Each structure stands twice: as C-alpha cells, then as structure tokens.
Amino acid sequence: MKLNWCSLSGKMACFSAGFVLILVAMQFGLTLLGVPFEIATGVSLLLVLPVVFVCCEMVFRQHKRAIDTLTNGLKSIQDGDFSIRLSAQHSADLKEALVMYNKLAQSIKQQRQSINQRELLLDSIVQASPMGIVLLDTFHHIVYFNNEATQLLQRPKLDGIPLHQCVDKLHPNLQRAIAERQTGLVSFEQNDRKQSYYLSFKKVMLNQKHHQLLVFKNVSNELIQEEINMWKNAIRLISHELNNSLAPISSLTTSAKTMVEQGKHLDMLPDILHTIDQRTTHLSSFIAKYAQFARLPKPNMNYHELTPLFEQVRQLYPFQLLAPLPAERAFFDLAQMEQVLINILKNAHESGSKSDDVAIKVVKDYARLRIAVVDRGSGILDGNHHQALLPFYSTKTNGTGLGLSLCNDIIYAHQGHIKLKNRQQGGLMVEFDIPLQDTTTI
C-alpha cells in the first residue's frame, strides 16, 4: 500500500517558510534597535529554533502514533483478531490507509465467520455419520474422530492417542487389518456370530501436511439382510424353474398313463417320453450349475502360458485380440481361468453384440496381468453393475444369475478384482486381474 505523505510535506514546507520569516523579522527588529547583525542573527536563531523543534516534534509524533496504530492493527490480523477498528479522524495524512485497513479487517472477519460456519456444519454431518471416521497425522496419532469411531473402538476419547493403542479391544483379525492399512471387507466369527467390517484407508492433505483418513463401519447386519434377500431370490428362482419342468412332466406322465390304460394313441408315447427326458435333462443341468457354484474348489495355482489358454477358449467363442499377448507366464488355475473367460465371452456374444465386436486385451501391469473383454451389446443399466456380480441376479429371460457371480468368486480367489463398465459408444467392458507370479513366495 502506498501512503500519502503530501500533507506532511506541506506542513514541513509551511514550518520552513514560517521559520525563515520569523528569523528575518527578529533579525530585522534587533538590527533596528542597534544590535550588530551577527549578534542579531545568533539571538534570532536561539529564540526561533526551540519553537520550530517543538512544532516539528508534535507533527512527527502525531504521524508516528497513527503509524503505530496501523502497525498494531496489522499485527492483530496476523494473530487472528479481526475485531480491532482504527479511527481515521485523528490523522488526515493516513486516513486512506486506515480506512482500507478497516475494510480489509471486516472482509477477512466475514470470510472467517463463513468458513467457521461451514466447518461447524461439516463437523455436524461427520459426527452424525453412521461410519466411524478417524484422521491420523504422519506419526499415526489421532487428530480428529467422530462419535461413531468412539463407539466402534469402544473408547470415550481418542484425541492424540496412537492408533495402535486404540484397537486393543477389537477382534485380532480387525486389529491386523487396521495395522496393515487394508482396504476392503474383514469378516470373522465372534460370539457365535459372523461379524463383518468395511475398512478404507486414504491419504489426504490438511494444512499443507500429509494425513491418513480411516473410514470403517460394522456392516454385519447389512450383509446378513443381503444374504437373506439372496437366498429368497434363490428359492424363488429354483421354485420357478422346478415348476416349469415338473408341471409339464406331470401333465405328460398323466397323458401317457391314460394312453396305456385305454390302449389308444400309443404311437405318441415315444414323443411324450422324449419330451419328459428333455425336461429332466434340463432340470438336472440346472441343479448341477447350482451345485458347482456351491462347491467351488480352491484354485490349483500354477504357472501357465497364455497363448494356449486363449486359443482353446477362442474355439468355443470367437474374439479379436486388440494387442499381442504378453510373453510372460501367469500364475493361475488353468481350468477355473478358462471357465471365467468362457462365461464372460458367452455373455458378450449373447448381449446383442456382433461377433466381430467382441474383443480381448491383455496387458502387463507390474506384477499383475490385466485382462479386459469388450463388446458392443446392450451393456448394463446404470446402478446395476454391483448387482450383476451377485448370485442369482440376471437380466436374461432364462438366465440363472450364476455366470458373473462364479467369475467374481474365482477372480477373488486369485487375489484379483473384477469390474464392469459401460462403454461410451455402447457395449460393456469386463476387466479383471490375476497375478503373474506366486505372491506367497515373494
């Protein structure tokens, strides 16, 4: 800010002119009284200089007082105090600067109040959150927490305590997951009941410093309800499929019995028996799929070449390779991985996509192998991507809802994740990853 010193310079000019005039007048008066010129000049200076000095001292003191007041006001802003207001009436020279200070202090005060109000609102929302929220500094000490965190960690106060000292009342599996900064679902048995917790660790910046945000929640009840709904859907689906097969079988059996008893239309018996055989075969296949899903074995992991696997699958469901296959071998169960590719490619061909638009891209991603299967079919409705991986969920008329769910279980057993994403120009991308090497020996 540039201060206006014109008024001060004007005062100094006036004092200088007055000093000269008074000095000349006194010198002239003493000369007329017969005092020699040199003595008259000295006497005049001795009389005038103290007066001039006192006047200058008063002017500078006034300006210094105004500058000190402005300096103290700026220091108060630096200390976070915006309540001080400076009067501009006692200093015409610094009036503009003092007015600008008052406006600046008022503006900063309003902004600070607005920020404080937003922080209070955000804190109220966080405190009311059903999820436990804990903020850690670089030394893993807790610097912020909400009410739910105190209940989940079973401690009334958490501020300033290291995180590892706050989890001693939790189940060992949950303690280990928190210590290892795991993100995902942690399940264990406690008090003859299955408990499940969701954990999420994320790095954040606060006040120019690195922090870590822990979000966790007991989702046991939600998962139990989801499991109940899943079994209800399974029972409805199995009941529907059984009725679809048993009703015609019962009707055909009754018709065949009547024909045999009456001895009429016996030539139709082979067709009736053939239809019954088809329905029983279909029902047997349907039940076998559910049995396979329930008895998914642990993967037999080993190192395998990629080319034979994809060539074998291509004979069943054609696809285009968008890039050459990596030369490295991968660590997986050959039979289960073949089943995953068959299920995903089968869905791609049945999605309404042209066969030429079904393609696969395989890329190496550090120690993982990332595989993406794409098509130009109908895709999945927004919001149903998560449900598509659940058992018994299907958008097909005759679908069992086990294909993608089985794939999801197999990929999870390979320590990988499967993702579904609609493509911009239409169609679906199913992406999953598997290890390139045995992670248990690293």
PDB file of N, CA and C in Angstrom, residues 123-163:
ATOM      1  N   ASP A 123     -18.666 -30.558  10.436  1.00  0.00           N
ATOM      2  CA  ASP A 123     -18.410 -31.356  11.632  1.00  0.00           C
ATOM      3  C   ASP A 123     -19.695 -32.011  12.131  1.00  0.00           C
ATOM      4  N   SER A 124     -20.824 -31.291  12.074  1.00  0.00           N
ATOM      5  CA  SER A 124     -22.104 -31.867  12.498  1.00  0.00           C
ATOM      6  C   SER A 124     -22.485 -33.059  11.617  1.00  0.00           C
ATOM      7  N   ILE A 125     -22.234 -32.915  10.310  1.00  0.00           N
ATOM      8  CA  ILE A 125     -22.542 -34.014   9.381  1.00  0.00           C
ATOM      9  C   ILE A 125     -21.651 -35.221   9.670  1.00  0.00           C
ATOM     10  N   VAL A 126     -20.348 -34.953   9.873  1.00  0.00           N
ATOM     11  CA  VAL A 126     -19.405 -36.045  10.137  1.00  0.00           C
ATOM     12  C   VAL A 126     -19.739 -36.736  11.459  1.00  0.00           C
ATOM     13  N   GLN A 127     -20.090 -35.936  12.484  1.00  0.00           N
ATOM     14  CA  GLN A 127     -20.414 -36.531  13.778  1.00  0.00           C
ATOM     15  C   GLN A 127     -21.681 -37.379  13.706  1.00  0.00           C
ATOM     16  N   ALA A 128     -22.595 -37.029  12.795  1.00  0.00           N
ATOM     17  CA  ALA A 128     -23.843 -37.790  12.658  1.00  0.00           C
ATOM     18  C   ALA A 128     -23.698 -38.964  11.692  1.00  0.00           C
ATOM     19  N   SER A 129     -22.530 -39.123  11.085  1.00  0.00           N
ATOM     20  CA  SER A 129     -22.320 -40.187  10.095  1.00  0.00           C
ATOM     21  C   SER A 129     -22.395 -41.560  10.766  1.00  0.00           C
ATOM     22  N   PRO A 130     -23.017 -42.539  10.108  1.00  0.00           N
ATOM     23  CA  PRO A 130     -23.064 -43.899  10.670  1.00  0.00           C
ATOM     24  C   PRO A 130     -21.751 -44.648  10.520  1.00  0.00           C
ATOM     25  N   MET A 131     -20.775 -44.042   9.880  1.00  0.00           N
ATOM     26  CA  MET A 131     -19.472 -44.678   9.685  1.00  0.00           C
ATOM     27  C   MET A 131     -18.447 -44.034  10.614  1.00  0.00           C
ATOM     28  N   GLY A 132     -17.569 -44.839  11.184  1.00  0.00           N
ATOM     29  CA  GLY A 132     -16.500 -44.321  12.014  1.00  0.00           C
ATOM     30  C   GLY A 132     -15.454 -43.614  11.173  1.00  0.00           C
ATOM     31  N   ILE A 133     -15.076 -42.407  11.557  1.00  0.00           N
ATOM     32  CA  ILE A 133     -14.115 -41.602  10.802  1.00  0.00           C
ATOM     33  C   ILE A 133     -12.993 -41.186  11.742  1.00  0.00           C
ATOM     34  N   VAL A 134     -11.752 -41.489  11.346  1.00  0.00           N
ATOM     35  CA  VAL A 134     -10.573 -41.163  12.148  1.00  0.00           C
ATOM     36  C   VAL A 134      -9.525 -40.557  11.227  1.00  0.00           C
ATOM     37  N   LEU A 135      -8.954 -39.417  11.655  1.00  0.00           N
ATOM     38  CA  LEU A 135      -7.901 -38.748  10.881  1.00  0.00           C
ATOM     39  C   LEU A 135      -6.586 -38.891  11.633  1.00  0.00           C
ATOM     40  N   LEU A 136      -5.554 -39.377  10.938  1.00  0.00           N
ATOM     41  CA  LEU A 136      -4.249 -39.623  11.543  1.00  0.00           C
ATOM     42  C   LEU A 136      -3.216 -38.671  10.974  1.00  0.00           C
ATOM     43  N   ASP A 137      -2.275 -38.230  11.830  1.00  0.00           N
ATOM     44  CA  ASP A 137      -1.170 -37.413  11.335  1.00  0.00           C
ATOM     45  C   ASP A 137      -0.050 -38.321  10.836  1.00  0.00           C
ATOM     46  N   THR A 138       1.095 -37.727  10.503  1.00  0.00           N
ATOM     47  CA  THR A 138       2.206 -38.504   9.938  1.00  0.00           C
ATOM     48  C   THR A 138       2.790 -39.490  10.935  1.00  0.00           C
ATOM     49  N   PHE A 139       2.545 -39.274  12.223  1.00  0.00           N
ATOM     50  CA  PHE A 139       3.039 -40.184  13.261  1.00  0.00           C
ATOM     51  C   PHE A 139       1.965 -41.180  13.692  1.00  0.00           C
ATOM     52  N   HIS A 140       0.854 -41.250  12.927  1.00  0.00           N
ATOM     53  CA  HIS A 140      -0.249 -42.179  13.184  1.00  0.00           C
ATOM     54  C   HIS A 140      -0.938 -41.900  14.513  1.00  0.00           C
ATOM     55  N   HIS A 141      -0.899 -40.630  14.949  1.00  0.00           N
ATOM     56  CA  HIS A 141      -1.681 -40.207  16.102  1.00  0.00           C
ATOM     57  C   HIS A 141      -3.034 -39.683  15.615  1.00  0.00           C
ATOM     58  N   ILE A 142      -4.070 -39.902  16.398  1.00  0.00           N
ATOM     59  CA  ILE A 142      -5.417 -39.479  16.023  1.00  0.00           C
ATOM     60  C   ILE A 142      -5.566 -37.983  16.295  1.00  0.00           C
ATOM     61  N   VAL A 143      -5.905 -37.217  15.254  1.00  0.00           N
ATOM     62  CA  VAL A 143      -6.087 -35.779  15.401  1.00  0.00           C
ATOM     63  C   VAL A 143      -7.552 -35.373  15.226  1.00  0.00           C
ATOM     64  N   TYR A 144      -8.377 -36.292  14.744  1.00  0.00           N
ATOM     65  CA  TYR A 144      -9.800 -35.989  14.603  1.00  0.00           C
ATOM     66  C   TYR A 144     -10.566 -37.312  14.571  1.00  0.00           C
ATOM     67  N   PHE A 145     -11.776 -37.325  15.124  1.00  0.00           N
ATOM     68  CA  PHE A 145     -12.600 -38.525  15.150  1.00  0.00           C
ATOM     69  C   PHE A 145     -14.049 -38.106  15.334  1.00  0.00           C
ATOM     70  N   ASN A 146     -14.961 -38.989  14.999  1.00  0.00           N
ATOM     71  CA  ASN A 146     -16.377 -38.695  15.203  1.00  0.00           C
ATOM     72  C   ASN A 146     -16.953 -39.640  16.257  1.00  0.00           C
ATOM     73  N   ASN A 147     -18.220 -39.442  16.591  1.00  0.00           N
ATOM     74  CA  ASN A 147     -18.854 -40.206  17.673  1.00  0.00           C
ATOM     75  C   ASN A 147     -18.898 -41.698  17.366  1.00  0.00           C
ATOM     76  N   GLU A 148     -19.149 -42.033  16.103  1.00  0.00           N
ATOM     77  CA  GLU A 148     -19.247 -43.443  15.740  1.00  0.00           C
ATOM     78  C   GLU A 148     -17.914 -44.147  15.933  1.00  0.00           C
ATOM     79  N   ALA A 149     -16.805 -43.433  15.716  1.00  0.00           N
ATOM     80  CA  ALA A 149     -15.482 -44.029  15.908  1.00  0.00           C
ATOM     81  C   ALA A 149     -15.252 -44.404  17.368  1.00  0.00           C
ATOM     82  N   THR A 150     -15.706 -43.555  18.286  1.00  0.00           N
ATOM     83  CA  THR A 150     -15.532 -43.863  19.712  1.00  0.00           C
ATOM     84  C   THR A 150     -16.342 -45.099  20.106  1.00  0.00           C
ATOM     85  N   GLN A 151     -17.503 -45.296  19.468  1.00  0.00           N
ATOM     86  CA  GLN A 151     -18.326 -46.466  19.790  1.00  0.00           C
ATOM     87  C   GLN A 151     -17.721 -47.731  19.194  1.00  0.00           C
ATOM     88  N   LEU A 152     -17.249 -47.646  17.944  1.00  0.00           N
ATOM     89  CA  LEU A 152     -16.677 -48.832  17.304  1.00  0.00           C
ATOM     90  C   LEU A 152     -15.372 -49.249  17.972  1.00  0.00           C
ATOM     91  N   LEU A 153     -14.556 -48.258  18.371  1.00  0.00           N
ATOM     92  CA  LEU A 153     -13.290 -48.561  19.040  1.00  0.00           C
ATOM     93  C   LEU A 153     -13.456 -48.743  20.542  1.00  0.00           C
ATOM     94  N   GLN A 154     -14.680 -48.492  21.045  1.00  0.00           N
ATOM     95  CA  GLN A 154     -15.011 -48.701  22.457  1.00  0.00           C
ATOM     96  C   GLN A 154     -14.115 -47.867  23.371  1.00  0.00           C
ATOM     97  N   ARG A 155     -13.902 -46.608  22.997  1.00  0.00           N
ATOM     98  CA  ARG A 155     -13.121 -45.672  23.804  1.00  0.00           C
ATOM     99  C   ARG A 155     -13.826 -44.319  23.803  1.00  0.00           C
ATOM    100  N   PRO A 156     -13.920 -43.663  24.973  1.00  0.00           N
ATOM    101  CA  PRO A 156     -14.608 -42.363  25.019  1.00  0.00           C
ATOM    102  C   PRO A 156     -13.797 -41.231  24.415  1.00  0.00           C
ATOM    103  N   LYS A 157     -12.442 -41.325  24.505  1.00  0.00           N
ATOM    104  CA  LYS A 157     -11.581 -40.267  23.992  1.00  0.00           C
ATOM    105  C   LYS A 157     -10.485 -40.867  23.114  1.00  0.00           C
ATOM    106  N   LEU A 158     -10.236 -40.224  21.984  1.00  0.00           N
ATOM    107  CA  LEU A 158      -9.225 -40.724  21.048  1.00  0.00           C
ATOM    108  C   LEU A 158      -8.198 -39.677  20.675  1.00  0.00           C
ATOM    109  N   ASP A 159      -8.454 -38.429  21.012  1.00  0.00           N
ATOM    110  CA  ASP A 159      -7.615 -37.331  20.541  1.00  0.00           C
ATOM    111  C   ASP A 159      -6.173 -37.473  21.036  1.00  0.00           C
ATOM    112  N   GLY A 160      -5.222 -37.486  20.081  1.00  0.00           N
ATOM    113  CA  GLY A 160      -3.808 -37.519  20.416  1.00  0.00           C
ATOM    114  C   GLY A 160      -3.247 -38.884  20.720  1.00  0.00           C
ATOM    115  N   ILE A 161      -4.079 -39.930  20.709  1.00  0.00           N
ATOM    116  CA  ILE A 161      -3.624 -41.278  21.045  1.00  0.00           C
ATOM    117  C   ILE A 161      -3.172 -41.998  19.772  1.00  0.00           C
ATOM    118  N   PRO A 162      -2.064 -42.729  19.797  1.00  0.00           N
ATOM    119  CA  PRO A 162      -1.657 -43.523  18.620  1.00  0.00           C
ATOM    120  C   PRO A 162      -2.731 -44.542  18.268  1.00  0.00           C
ATOM    121  N   LEU A 163      -2.909 -44.775  16.981  1.00  0.00           N
ATOM    122  CA  LEU A 163      -3.993 -45.648  16.532  1.00  0.00           C
ATOM    123  C   LEU A 163      -3.845 -47.058  17.091  1.00  0.00           C
TER     124      LEU A 163
END
